CSV table of C-alpha atoms in Angstrom, one decimal:
chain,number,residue,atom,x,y,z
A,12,UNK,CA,-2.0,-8.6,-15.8
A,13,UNK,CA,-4.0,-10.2,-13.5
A,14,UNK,CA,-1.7,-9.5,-10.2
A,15,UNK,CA,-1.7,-5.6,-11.6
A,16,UNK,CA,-4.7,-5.1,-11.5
A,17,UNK,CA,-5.0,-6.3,-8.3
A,18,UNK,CA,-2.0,-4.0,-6.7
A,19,UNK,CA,-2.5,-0.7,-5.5
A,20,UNK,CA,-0.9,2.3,-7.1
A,21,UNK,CA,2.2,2.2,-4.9
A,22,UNK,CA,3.4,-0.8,-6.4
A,23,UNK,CA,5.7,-1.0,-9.6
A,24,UNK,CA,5.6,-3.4,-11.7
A,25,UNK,CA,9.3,-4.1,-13.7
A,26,UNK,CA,10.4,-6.7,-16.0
A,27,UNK,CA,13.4,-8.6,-15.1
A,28,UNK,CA,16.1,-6.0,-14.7
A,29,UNK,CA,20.5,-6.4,-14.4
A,30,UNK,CA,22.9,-3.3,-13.6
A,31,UNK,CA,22.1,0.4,-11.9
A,32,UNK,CA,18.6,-0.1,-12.9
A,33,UNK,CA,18.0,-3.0,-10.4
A,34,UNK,CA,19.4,-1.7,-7.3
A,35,UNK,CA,17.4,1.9,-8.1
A,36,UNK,CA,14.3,-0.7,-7.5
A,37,UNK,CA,15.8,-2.3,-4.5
A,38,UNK,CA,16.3,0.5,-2.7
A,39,UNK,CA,13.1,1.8,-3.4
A,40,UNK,CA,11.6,-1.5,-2.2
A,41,UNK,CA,9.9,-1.6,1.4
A,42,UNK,CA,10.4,-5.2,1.5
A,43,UNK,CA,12.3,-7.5,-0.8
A,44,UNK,CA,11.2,-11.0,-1.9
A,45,UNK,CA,13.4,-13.7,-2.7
A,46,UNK,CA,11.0,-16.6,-3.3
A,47,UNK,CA,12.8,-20.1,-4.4
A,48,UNK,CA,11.6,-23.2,-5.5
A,49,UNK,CA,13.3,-26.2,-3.5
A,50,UNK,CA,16.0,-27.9,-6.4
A,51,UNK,CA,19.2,-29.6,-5.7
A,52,UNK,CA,20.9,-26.0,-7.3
A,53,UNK,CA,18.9,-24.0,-5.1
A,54,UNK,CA,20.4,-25.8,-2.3
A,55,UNK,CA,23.3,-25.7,-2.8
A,56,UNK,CA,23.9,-21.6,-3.6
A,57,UNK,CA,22.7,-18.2,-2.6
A,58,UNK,CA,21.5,-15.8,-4.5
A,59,UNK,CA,23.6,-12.4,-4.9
A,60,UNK,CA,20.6,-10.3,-4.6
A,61,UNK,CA,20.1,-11.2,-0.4
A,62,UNK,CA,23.6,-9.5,-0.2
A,63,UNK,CA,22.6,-6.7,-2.1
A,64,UNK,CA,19.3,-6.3,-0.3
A,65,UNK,CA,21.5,-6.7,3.0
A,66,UNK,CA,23.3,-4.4,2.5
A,67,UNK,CA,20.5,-1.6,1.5
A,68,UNK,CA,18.8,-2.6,4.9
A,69,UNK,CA,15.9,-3.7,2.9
A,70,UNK,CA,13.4,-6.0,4.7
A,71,UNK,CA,13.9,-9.2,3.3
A,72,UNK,CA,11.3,-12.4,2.7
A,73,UNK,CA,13.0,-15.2,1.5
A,74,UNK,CA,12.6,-19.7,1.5
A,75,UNK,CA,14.5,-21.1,4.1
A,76,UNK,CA,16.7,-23.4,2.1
A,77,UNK,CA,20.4,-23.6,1.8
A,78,UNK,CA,22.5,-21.1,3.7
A,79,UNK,CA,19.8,-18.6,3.8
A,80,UNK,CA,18.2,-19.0,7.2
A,81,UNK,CA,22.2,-18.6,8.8
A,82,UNK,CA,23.0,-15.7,6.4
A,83,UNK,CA,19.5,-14.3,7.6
A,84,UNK,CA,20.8,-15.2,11.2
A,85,UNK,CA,17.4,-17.7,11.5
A,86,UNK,CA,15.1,-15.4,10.9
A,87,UNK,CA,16.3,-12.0,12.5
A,88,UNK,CA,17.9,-10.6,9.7
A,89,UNK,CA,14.8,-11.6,7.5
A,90,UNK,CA,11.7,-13.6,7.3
A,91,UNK,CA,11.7,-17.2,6.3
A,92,UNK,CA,9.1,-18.6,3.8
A,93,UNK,CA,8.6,-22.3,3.1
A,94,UNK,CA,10.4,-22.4,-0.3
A,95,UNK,CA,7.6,-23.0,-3.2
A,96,UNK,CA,4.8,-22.5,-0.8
A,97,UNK,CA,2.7,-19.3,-2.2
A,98,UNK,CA,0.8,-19.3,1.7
A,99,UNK,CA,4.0,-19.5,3.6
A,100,UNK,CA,5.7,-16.2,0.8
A,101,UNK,CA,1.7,-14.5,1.2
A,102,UNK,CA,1.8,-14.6,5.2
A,103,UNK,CA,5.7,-13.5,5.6
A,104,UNK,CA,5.1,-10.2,3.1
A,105,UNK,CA,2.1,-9.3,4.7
A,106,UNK,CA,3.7,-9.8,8.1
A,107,UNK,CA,5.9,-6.8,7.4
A,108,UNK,CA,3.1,-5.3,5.0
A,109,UNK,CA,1.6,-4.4,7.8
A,110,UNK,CA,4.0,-3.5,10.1
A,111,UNK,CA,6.4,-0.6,9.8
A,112,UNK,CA,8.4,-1.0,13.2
A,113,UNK,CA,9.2,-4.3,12.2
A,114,UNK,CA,10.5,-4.0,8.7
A,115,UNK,CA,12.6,-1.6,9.7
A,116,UNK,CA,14.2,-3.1,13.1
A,117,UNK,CA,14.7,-6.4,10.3
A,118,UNK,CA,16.2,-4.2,7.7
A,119,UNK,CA,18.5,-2.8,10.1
A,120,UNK,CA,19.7,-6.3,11.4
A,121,UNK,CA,20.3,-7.6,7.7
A,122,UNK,CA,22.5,-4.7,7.0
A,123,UNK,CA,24.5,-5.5,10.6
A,124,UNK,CA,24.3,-8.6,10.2
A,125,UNK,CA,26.2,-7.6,6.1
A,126,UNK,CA,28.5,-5.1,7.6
A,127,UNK,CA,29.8,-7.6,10.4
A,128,UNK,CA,30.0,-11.1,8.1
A,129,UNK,CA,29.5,-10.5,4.4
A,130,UNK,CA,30.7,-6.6,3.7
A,131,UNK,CA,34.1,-7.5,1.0
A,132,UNK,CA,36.5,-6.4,3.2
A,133,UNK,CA,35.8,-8.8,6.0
A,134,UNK,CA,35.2,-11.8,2.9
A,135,UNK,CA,39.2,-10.2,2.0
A,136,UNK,CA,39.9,-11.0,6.0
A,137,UNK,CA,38.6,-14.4,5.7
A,138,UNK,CA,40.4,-15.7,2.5
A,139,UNK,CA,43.7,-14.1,3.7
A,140,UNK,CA,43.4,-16.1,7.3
A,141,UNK,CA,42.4,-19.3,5.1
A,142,UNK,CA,46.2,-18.3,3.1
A,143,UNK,CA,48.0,-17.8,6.1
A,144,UNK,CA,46.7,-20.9,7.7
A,145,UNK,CA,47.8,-23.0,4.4
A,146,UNK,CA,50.9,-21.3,4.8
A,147,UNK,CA,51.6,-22.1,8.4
A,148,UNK,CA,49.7,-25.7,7.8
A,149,UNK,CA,51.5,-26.7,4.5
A,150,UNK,CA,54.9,-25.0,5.6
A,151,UNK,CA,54.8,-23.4,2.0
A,152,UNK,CA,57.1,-19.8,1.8
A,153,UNK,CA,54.5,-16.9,1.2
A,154,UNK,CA,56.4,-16.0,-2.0
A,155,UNK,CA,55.2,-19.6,-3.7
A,156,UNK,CA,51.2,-18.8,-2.2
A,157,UNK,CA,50.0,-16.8,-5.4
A,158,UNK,CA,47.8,-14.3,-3.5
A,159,UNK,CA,47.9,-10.7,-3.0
A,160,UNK,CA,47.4,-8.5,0.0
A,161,UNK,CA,44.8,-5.4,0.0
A,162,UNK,CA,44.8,-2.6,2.8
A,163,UNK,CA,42.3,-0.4,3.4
């Protein structure tokens, strides 16, 4: 209650949503947050959602732990926050708060940045090199690799 009454009439407030509803909110979203406490798990995986807001071309804040500062090519494709430091989160979303140009030229990298590494199709490119290599590496027949082959 207290941060609400604080915020200004163009933000909206939502509980913790899953499905259609939650991408309706990213894409209204100016700027998406993706604040994370430093833990051994949080280290070690990514959250979906920088994918999804990726691939909106949303402006993205989010801790620089794990994989995140490459998938957000160090800080072009996204702004880094010191993860668990509210100052570091406050200073990175009021960076782009206050500057249009900027969270725009950012949202546009993240979704290049999606389209050329992370889009399915060229994670479907990547697995099927990985099969062919263990195909060609192993000298295993393709008919005893139990994979399939997708075209577009």
């Amino acid at each position: 209650e207290k941060y609400k009454k604080m915020s200004g009439p163009e933000t909206i407030w939502v509980k913790k949503r899953t499905g259609e509803k939650s991408l309706d909110y990213t894409l209204m979203a100016d700027i998406y947050a993706i604040p994370t406490k430093e833990t051994p798990y949080t280290k070690a995986q990514t959250p979906a959602k920088i994918f999804e807001a990726m691939a909106m071309g949303r402006a993205i804040v989010a801790s620089r732990l794990g994989d995140i500062p490459k998938i957000l090519e160090n800080g072009k494709a996204g702004i880094l926050a010191k993860p668990g430091d509210v100052e570091s989160l406050k200073r990175a979303i009021l960076k782009l708060v206050g500057n249009k140009k900027l969270r725009k030229k950012i949202g546009e990298r993240a979704k290049t940045a999606y389209m050329k590494h992370y889009h399915y199709k060229k994670q479907g490119e990547k697995l099927l090199r990985l099969y062919d290599g263990l195909e060609n590496d192993l000298n295993i027949p393709s008919h005893r690799l139990v994979y399939s082959r997708y075209k577009s």
